[in-house]
Short mmCIF file of C-alpha atoms in Angstrom, two decimals:
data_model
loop_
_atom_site.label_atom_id
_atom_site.label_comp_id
_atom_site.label_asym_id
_atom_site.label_seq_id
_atom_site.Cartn_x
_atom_site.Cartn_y
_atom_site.Cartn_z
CA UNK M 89 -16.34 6.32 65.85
CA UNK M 90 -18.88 5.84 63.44
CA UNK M 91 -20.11 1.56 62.36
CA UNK M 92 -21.59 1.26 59.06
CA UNK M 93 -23.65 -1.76 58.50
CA UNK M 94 -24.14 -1.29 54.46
CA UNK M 95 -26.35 -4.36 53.76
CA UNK M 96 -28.64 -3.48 56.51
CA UNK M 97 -28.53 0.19 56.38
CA UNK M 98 -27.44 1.49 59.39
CA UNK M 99 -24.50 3.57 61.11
CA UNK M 100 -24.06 3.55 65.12
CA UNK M 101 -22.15 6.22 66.95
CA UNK M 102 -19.63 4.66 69.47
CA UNK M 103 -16.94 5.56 71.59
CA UNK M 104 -14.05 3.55 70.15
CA UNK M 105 -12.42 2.20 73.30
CA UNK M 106 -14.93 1.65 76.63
CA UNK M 107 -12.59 1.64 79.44
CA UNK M 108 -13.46 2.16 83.29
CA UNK M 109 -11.37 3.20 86.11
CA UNK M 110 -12.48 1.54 89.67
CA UNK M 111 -11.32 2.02 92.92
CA UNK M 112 -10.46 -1.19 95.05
CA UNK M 113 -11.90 -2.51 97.90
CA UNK M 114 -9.59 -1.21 100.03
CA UNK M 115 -10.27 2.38 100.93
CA UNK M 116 -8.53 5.86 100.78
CA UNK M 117 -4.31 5.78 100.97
CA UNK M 118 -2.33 8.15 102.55
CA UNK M 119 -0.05 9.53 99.61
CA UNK M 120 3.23 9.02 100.87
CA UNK M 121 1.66 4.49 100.69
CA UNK M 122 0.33 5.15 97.10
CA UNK M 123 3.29 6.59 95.96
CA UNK M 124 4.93 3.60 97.31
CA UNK M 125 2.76 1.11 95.61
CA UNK M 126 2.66 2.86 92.48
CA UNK M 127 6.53 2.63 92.52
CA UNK M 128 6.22 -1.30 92.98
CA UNK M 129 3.28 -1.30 90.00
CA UNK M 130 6.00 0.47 87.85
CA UNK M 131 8.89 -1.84 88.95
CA UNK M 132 6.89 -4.92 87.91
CA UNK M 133 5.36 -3.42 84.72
CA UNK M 134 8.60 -3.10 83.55
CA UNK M 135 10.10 -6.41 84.67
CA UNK M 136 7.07 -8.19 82.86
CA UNK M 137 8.04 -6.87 79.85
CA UNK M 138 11.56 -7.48 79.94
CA UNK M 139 10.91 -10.60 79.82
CA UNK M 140 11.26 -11.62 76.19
CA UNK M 141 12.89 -14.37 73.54
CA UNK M 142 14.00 -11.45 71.97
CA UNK M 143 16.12 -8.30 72.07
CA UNK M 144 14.39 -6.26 74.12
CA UNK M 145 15.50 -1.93 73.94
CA UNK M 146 13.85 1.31 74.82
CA UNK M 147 13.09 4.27 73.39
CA UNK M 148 14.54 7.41 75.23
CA UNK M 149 13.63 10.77 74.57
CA UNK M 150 15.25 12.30 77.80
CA UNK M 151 11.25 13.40 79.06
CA UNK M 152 10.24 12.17 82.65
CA UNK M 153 8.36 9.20 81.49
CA UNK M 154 10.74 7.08 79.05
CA UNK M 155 13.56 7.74 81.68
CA UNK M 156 11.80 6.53 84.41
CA UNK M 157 11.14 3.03 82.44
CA UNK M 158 14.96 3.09 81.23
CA UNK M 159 16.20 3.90 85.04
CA UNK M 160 13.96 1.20 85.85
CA UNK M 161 15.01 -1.89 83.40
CA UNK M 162 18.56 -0.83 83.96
CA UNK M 163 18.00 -1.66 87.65
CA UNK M 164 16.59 -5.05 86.58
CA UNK M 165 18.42 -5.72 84.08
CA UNK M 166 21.42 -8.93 84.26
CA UNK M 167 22.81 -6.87 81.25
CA UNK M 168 22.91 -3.44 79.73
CA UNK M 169 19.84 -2.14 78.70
CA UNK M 170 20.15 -0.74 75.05
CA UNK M 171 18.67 2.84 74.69
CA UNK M 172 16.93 4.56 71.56
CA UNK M 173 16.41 8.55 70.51
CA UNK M 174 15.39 9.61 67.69
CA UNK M 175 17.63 12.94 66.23
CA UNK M 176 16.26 15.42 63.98
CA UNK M 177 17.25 18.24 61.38
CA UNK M 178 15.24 20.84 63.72
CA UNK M 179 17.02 21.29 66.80
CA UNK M 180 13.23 22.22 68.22
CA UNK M 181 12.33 18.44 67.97
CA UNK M 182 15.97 16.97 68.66
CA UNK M 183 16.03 15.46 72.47
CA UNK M 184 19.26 13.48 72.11
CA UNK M 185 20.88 16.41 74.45
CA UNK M 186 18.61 14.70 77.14
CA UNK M 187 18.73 11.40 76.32
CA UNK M 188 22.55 10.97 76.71
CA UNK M 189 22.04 12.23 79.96
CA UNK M 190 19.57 10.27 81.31
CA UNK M 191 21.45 6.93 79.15
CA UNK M 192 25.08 7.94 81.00
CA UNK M 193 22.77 7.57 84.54
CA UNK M 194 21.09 4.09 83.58
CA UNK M 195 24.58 3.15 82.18
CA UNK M 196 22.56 1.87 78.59
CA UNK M 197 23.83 1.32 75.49
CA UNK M 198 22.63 4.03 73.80
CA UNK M 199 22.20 5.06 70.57
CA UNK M 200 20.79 7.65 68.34
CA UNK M 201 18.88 6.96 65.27
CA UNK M 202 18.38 9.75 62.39
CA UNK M 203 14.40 9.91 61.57
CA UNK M 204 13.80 10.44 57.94
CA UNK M 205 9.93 11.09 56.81
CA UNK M 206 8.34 9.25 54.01
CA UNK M 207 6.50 11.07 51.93
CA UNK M 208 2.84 11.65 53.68
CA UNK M 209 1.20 9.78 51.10
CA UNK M 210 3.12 6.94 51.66
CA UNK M 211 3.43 7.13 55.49
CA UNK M 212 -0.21 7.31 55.80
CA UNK M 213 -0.93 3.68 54.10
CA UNK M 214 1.78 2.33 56.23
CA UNK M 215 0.40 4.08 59.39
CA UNK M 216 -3.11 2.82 58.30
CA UNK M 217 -1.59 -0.60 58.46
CA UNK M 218 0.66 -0.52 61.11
CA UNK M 219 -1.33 0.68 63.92
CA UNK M 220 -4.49 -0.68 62.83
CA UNK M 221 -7.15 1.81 64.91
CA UNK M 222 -7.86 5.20 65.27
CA UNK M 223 -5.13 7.59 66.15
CA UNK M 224 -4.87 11.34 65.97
CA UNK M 225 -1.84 12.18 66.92
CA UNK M 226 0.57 14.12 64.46
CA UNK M 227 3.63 12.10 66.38
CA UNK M 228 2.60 8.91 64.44
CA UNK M 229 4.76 9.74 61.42
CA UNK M 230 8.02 10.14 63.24
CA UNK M 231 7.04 7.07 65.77
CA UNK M 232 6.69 5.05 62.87
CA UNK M 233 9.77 5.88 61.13
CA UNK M 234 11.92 5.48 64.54
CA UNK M 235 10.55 1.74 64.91
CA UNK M 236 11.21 1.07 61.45
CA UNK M 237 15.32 2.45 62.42
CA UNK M 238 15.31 0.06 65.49
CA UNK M 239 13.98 -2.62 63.24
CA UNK M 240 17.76 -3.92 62.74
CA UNK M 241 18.62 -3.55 66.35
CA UNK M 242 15.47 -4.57 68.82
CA UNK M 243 12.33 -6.84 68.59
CA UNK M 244 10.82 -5.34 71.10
CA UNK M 245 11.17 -1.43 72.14
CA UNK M 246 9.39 0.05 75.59
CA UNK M 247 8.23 3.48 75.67
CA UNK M 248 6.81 6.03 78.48
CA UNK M 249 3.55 6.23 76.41
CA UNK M 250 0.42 6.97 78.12
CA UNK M 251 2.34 8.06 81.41
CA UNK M 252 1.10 12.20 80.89
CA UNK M 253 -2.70 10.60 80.85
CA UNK M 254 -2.09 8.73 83.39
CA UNK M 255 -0.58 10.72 86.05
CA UNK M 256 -1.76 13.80 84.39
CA UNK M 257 0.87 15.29 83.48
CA UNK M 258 -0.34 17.41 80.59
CA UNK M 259 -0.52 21.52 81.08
CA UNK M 260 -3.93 21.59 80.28
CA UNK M 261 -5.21 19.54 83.31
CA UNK M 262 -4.39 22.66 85.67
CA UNK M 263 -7.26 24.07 83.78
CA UNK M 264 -9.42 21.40 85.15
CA UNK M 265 -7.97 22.03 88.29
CA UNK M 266 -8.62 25.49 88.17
CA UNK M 267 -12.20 25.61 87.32
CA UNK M 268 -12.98 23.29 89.97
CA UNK M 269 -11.67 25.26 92.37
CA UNK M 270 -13.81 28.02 91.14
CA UNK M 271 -16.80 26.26 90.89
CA UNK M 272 -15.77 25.26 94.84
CA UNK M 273 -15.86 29.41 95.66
CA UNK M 274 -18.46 30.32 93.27
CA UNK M 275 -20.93 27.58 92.94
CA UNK M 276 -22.04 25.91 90.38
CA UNK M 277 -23.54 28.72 87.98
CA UNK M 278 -21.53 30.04 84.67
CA UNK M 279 -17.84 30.68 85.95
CA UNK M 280 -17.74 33.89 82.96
CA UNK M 281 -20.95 34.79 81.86
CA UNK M 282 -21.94 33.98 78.26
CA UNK M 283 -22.43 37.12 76.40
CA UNK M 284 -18.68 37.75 77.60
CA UNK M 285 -17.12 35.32 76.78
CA UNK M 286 -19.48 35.53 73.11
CA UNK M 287 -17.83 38.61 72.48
CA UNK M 288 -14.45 37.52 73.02
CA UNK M 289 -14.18 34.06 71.14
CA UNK M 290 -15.49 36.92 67.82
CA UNK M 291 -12.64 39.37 68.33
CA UNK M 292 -10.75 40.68 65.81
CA UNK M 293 -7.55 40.56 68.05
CA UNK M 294 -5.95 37.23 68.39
CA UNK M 295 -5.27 37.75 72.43
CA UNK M 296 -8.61 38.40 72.92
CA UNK M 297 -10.24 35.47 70.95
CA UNK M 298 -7.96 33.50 72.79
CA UNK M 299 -9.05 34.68 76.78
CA UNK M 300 -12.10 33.96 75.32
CA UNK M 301 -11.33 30.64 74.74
CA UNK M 302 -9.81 30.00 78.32
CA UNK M 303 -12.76 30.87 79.65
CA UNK M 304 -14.92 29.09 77.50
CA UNK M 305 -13.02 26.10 78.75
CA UNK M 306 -13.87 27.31 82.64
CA UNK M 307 -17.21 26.98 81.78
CA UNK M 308 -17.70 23.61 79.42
CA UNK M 309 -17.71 19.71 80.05
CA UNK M 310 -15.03 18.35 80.14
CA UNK M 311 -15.30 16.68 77.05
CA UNK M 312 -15.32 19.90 75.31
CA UNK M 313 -12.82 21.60 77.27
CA UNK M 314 -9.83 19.95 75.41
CA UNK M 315 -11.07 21.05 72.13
CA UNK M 316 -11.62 24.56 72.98
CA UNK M 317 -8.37 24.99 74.58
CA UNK M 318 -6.70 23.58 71.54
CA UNK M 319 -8.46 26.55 69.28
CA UNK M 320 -6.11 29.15 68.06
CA UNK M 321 -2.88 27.25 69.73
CA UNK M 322 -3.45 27.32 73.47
CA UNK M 323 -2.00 23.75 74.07
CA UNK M 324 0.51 24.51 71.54
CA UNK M 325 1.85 27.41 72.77
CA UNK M 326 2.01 26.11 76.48
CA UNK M 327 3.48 22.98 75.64
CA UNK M 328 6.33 24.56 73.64
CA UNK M 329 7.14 27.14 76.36
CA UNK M 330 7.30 24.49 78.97
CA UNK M 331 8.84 21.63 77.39
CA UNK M 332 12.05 21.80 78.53
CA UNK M 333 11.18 22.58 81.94
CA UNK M 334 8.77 19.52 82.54
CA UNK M 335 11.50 17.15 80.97
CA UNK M 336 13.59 18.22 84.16
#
């Protein structure tokens, strides 16, 4: 992000959040123990946050992350845990299929909530205001008009956010994956060579520009690997084809 100090003059460059990921003291796990304690971490997350002076739901889109955190408060639950999806017009977007599965398991309360968009004008100032920092992320608009449906129901509304960066869940890490394994058989010089991969990333045909894309990202940091994937719709595309699979 970019700080502008107007009297004085002067504008910073910044990453907006600073956060660092440490190992404990206590040495490698074996998988089969860290899958084990990251099922405990989980169970108490959860608990924690049940614990509220006010009506307390979840939202529940039927994906592997929200239905883990509903199976989970329904297990710690004294009383029924009250469920939340959000339905849409386009049956592309509409998860409630899911949802009432995964709500007839946890034995919720569920419910399904019609999202109706503001017009963008509108639902930007109220984004602006509601969440208060940077965020990219087309699914604010519909996020924000889903809390603003639960507003007569729940106080408080737990989510499977964050669980895909996490755990890495998203498509695109097997591209990280991938190139390391490369670099592990081919060392650590270009992966495609440039004038290749120049040519491709120009082309007139659209399955061309984007293999020349994929292995641009085979080749970059991976700060920059994310944004050249997401040229000409790589993410989109994979994401779309393997949606329904990775919810199940």
């Amino acid at each position: 992000m970019l700080e502008v100090e107007p009297l004085e003059g002067l504008v910073r460059e910044r990453p907006y959040r600073d956060v660092r990921f440490e190992l404990g003291s206590g040495g490698a796990v074996s998988f089969d123990l860290a899958r084990e304690q990251c099922g405990g971490l989980l169970e108490t997350a959860v608990a924690r946050r049940l614990q509220s002076d006010v009506p307390v739901g979840v939202l529940l889109s039927g994906g592997v992350d929200s239905s883990l955190v509903s199976l989970l408060a329904a297990a710690q639950s004294p009383r029924p845990v009250r469920t939340f999806v959000a339905t849409f017009e386009e049956t592309a977007f509409d998860e409630a299929r899911y949802a009432r599965e995964v709500s007839a398991r946890a034995g919720s309360v569920h419910e399904e909530i019609a999202v109706t968009l503001d017009d963008p004008a509108v639902a930007l100032a109220r984004l602006v205001r509601a969440y208060g920092e940077p965020f990219g992320d087309d699914s604010a608009i519909p996020t924000l008009a889903l809390f603003a449906g639960l507003k007569p129901h729940v106080r408080v509304a737990l989510t499977g956010d964050g669980g895909d960066e996490v755990f890495a869940g998203y498509k695109d890490v097997r591209v990280f994956l991938l190139r390391a394994r490369l670099r592990g058989l081919l060392g650590t010089g270009d992966l495609v060579p440039s004038f290749l991969v120049g040519r491709l990333v120009h082309h007139r045909h659209r399955r061309l520009r984007e293999l020349g894309y994929g292995a641009l990202a085979l080749g970059t940091s991976g700060a920059e690997l994310f944004s050249s994937l997401l040229r000409d719709g790589w993410t989109r595309r994979w994401r779309e084809a393997t949606m329904r699979a990775e919810a199940w």
